[in-house]
Short mmCIF file of C-alpha atoms in Angstrom, two decimals:
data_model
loop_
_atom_site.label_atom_id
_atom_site.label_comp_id
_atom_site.label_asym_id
_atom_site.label_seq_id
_atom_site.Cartn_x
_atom_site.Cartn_y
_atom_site.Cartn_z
CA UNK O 1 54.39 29.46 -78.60
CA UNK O 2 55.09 26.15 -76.40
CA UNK O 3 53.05 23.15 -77.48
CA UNK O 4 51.06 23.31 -74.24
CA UNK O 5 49.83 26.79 -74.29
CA UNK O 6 48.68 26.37 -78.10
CA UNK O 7 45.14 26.95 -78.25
CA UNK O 8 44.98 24.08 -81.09
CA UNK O 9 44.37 21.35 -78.79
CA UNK O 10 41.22 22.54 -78.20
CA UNK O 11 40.23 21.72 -81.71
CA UNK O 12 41.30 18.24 -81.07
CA UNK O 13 39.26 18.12 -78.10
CA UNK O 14 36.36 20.01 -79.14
CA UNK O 15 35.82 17.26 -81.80
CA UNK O 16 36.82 14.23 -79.91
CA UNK O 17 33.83 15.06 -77.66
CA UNK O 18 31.41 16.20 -80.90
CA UNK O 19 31.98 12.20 -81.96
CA UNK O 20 31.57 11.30 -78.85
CA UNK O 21 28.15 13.30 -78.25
CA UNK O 22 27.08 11.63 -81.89
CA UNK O 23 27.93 8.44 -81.54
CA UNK O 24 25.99 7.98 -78.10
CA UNK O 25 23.24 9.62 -79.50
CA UNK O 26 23.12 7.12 -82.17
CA UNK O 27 23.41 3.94 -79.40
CA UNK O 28 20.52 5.67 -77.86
CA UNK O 29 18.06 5.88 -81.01
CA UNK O 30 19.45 2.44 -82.80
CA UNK O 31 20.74 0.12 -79.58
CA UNK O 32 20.82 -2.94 -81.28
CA UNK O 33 19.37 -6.11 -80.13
CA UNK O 34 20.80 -6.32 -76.14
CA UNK O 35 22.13 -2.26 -75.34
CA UNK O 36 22.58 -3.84 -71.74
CA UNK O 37 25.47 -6.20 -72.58
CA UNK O 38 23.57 -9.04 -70.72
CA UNK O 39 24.44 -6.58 -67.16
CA UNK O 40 21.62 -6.51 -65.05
CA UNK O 41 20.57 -3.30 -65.84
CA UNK O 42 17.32 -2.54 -68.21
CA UNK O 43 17.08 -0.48 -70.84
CA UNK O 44 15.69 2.10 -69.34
CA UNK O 45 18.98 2.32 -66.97
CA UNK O 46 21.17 2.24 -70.75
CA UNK O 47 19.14 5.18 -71.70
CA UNK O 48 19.32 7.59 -68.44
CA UNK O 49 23.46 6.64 -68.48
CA UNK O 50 23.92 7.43 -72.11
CA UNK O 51 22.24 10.50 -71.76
CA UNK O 52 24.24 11.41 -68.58
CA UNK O 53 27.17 11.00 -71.11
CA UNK O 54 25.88 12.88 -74.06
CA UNK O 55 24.75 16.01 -71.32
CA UNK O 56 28.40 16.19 -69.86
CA UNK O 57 29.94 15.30 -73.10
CA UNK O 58 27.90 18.86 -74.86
CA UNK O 59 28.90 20.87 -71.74
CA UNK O 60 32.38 19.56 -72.17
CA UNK O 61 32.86 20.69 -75.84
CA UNK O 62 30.99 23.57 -74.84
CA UNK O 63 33.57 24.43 -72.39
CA UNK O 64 36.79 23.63 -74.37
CA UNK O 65 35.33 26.39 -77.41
CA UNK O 66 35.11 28.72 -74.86
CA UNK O 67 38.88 28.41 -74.02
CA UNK O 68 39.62 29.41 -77.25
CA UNK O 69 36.94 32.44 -77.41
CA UNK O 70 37.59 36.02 -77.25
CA UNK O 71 34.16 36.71 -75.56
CA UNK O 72 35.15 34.46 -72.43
CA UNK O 73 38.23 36.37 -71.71
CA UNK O 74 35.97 38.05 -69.02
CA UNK O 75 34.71 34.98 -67.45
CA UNK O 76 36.55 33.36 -63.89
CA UNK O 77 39.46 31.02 -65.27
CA UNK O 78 37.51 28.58 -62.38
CA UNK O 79 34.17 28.97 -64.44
CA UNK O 80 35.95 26.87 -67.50
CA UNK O 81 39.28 25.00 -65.29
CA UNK O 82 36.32 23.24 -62.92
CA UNK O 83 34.94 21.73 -65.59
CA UNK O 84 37.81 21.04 -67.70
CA UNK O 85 39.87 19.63 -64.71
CA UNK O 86 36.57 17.25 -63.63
CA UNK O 87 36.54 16.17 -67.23
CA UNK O 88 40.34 15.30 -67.82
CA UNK O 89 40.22 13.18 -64.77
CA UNK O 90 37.31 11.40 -65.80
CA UNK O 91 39.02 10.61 -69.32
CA UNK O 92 42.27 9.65 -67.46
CA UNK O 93 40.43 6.98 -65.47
CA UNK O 94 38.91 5.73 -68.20
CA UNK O 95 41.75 6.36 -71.42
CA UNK O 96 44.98 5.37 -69.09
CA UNK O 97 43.97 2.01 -68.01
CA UNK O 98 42.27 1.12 -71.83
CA UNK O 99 45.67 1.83 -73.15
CA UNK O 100 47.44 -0.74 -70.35
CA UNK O 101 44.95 -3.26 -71.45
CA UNK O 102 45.82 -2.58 -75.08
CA UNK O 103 49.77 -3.35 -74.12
CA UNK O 104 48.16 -6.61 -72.36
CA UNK O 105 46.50 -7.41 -75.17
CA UNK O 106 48.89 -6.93 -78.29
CA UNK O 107 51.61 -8.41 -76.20
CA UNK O 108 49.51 -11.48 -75.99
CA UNK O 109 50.18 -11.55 -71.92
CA UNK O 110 46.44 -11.41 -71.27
CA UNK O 111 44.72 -11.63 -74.64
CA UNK O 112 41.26 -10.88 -73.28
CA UNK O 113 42.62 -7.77 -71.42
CA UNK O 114 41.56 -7.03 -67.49
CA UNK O 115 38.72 -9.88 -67.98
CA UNK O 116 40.95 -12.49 -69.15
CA UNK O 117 37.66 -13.84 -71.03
CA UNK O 118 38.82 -17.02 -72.71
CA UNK O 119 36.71 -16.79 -75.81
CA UNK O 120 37.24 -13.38 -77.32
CA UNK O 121 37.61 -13.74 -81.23
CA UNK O 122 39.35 -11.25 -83.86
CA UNK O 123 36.63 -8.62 -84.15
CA UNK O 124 36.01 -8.37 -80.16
CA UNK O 125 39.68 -8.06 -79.59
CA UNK O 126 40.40 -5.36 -82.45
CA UNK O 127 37.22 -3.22 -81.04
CA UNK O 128 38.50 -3.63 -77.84
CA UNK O 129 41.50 -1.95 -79.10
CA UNK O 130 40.25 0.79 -81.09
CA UNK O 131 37.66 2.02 -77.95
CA UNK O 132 40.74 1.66 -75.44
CA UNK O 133 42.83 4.01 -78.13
CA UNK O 134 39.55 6.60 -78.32
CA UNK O 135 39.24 7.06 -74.64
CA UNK O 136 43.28 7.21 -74.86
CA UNK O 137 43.29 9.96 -77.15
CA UNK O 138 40.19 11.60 -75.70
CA UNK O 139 42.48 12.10 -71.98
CA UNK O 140 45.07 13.35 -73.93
CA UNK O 141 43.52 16.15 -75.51
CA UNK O 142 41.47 17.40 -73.17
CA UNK O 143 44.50 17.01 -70.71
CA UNK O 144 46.02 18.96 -73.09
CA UNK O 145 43.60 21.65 -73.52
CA UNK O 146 43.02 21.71 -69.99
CA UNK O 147 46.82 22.54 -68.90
CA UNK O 148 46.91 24.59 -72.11
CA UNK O 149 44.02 27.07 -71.08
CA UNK O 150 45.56 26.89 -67.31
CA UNK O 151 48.82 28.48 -68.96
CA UNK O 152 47.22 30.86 -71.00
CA UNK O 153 45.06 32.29 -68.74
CA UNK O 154 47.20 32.56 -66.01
CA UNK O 155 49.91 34.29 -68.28
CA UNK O 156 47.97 37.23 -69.39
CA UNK O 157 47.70 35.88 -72.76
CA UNK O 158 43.85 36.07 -71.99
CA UNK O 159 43.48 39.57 -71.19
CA UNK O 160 40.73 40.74 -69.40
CA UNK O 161 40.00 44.79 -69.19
CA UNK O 162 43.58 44.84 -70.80
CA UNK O 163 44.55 43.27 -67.20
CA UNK O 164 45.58 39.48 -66.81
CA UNK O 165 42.76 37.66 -65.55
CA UNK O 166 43.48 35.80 -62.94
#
């Protein structure tokens, strides 16, 4: 089996998204002293967004189990590809240019990354590095899964009525 129509990288992405569903869900009970990040938001605006991202983020992991189970072999391949494709471009906006300002960064061209802020000491500059590498890794696999399932399903390997579903 080719590495992009295994069915394993939706174990990767399945609990990429599970942290990521956790850890918001902790920011939204313990948010620390200022969840805005001095923006001019309230708190109240930190709470609706994180929950936006904890809804899609559930739906998402949802949707990349259900690539991998037999009992939605008779579903649409659009029913699960909408959402998959919707969420690996999401991650790609976010994971591709967090890993260019990680090269920025370690290279020492723009310590502060995109923001250039002047001030930025050790433990600002390593978390900056670890969250770009999450999102990174987060477009990856469900990119991945996404063109995995795509392959899959429109090979016949998901059978449907012992028919290819299409």
């Amino acid at each position: 089996m080719s590495v992009l129509r295994s069915s394993r990288w939706a174990h990767g992405a399945s609990a990429w998204l599970i942290f990521f569903v956790l850890s918001h869900a902790v920011l939204v009970v313990f948010p620390g002293d200022d969840p805005t990040g001095d923006g001019p938001w309230g708190r109240t605006a930190y709470v609706v967004f994180n929950v936006v991202l904890i809804a899609m983020s559930a739906v998402g992991a949802a949707v990349v189990v259900a690539t991998v189970r037999p009992r939605t072999r008779n579903l649409p391949r659009s029913v699960l590809l909408t959402p998959l494709w919707i969420g690996s471009v999401l991650l790609v906006l976010r994971g591709v240019p967090g890993m260019a300002e990680n090269l920025l960064m370690v290279t020492g061209i723009r310590r502060g990354g995109f923001v250039e802020t002047q001030a930025i000491s050790v433990s600002e500059f390593w978390a900056g590095i670890g969250i770009n590498t999450y999102f990174f890794t987060g477009a990856v696999l469900l990119v991945a899964t996404t063109v995995s399932y795509a392959r899959r399903s429109r090979d016949g390997c998901q059978e449907s009525s012992g028919s290819p579903s299409r």
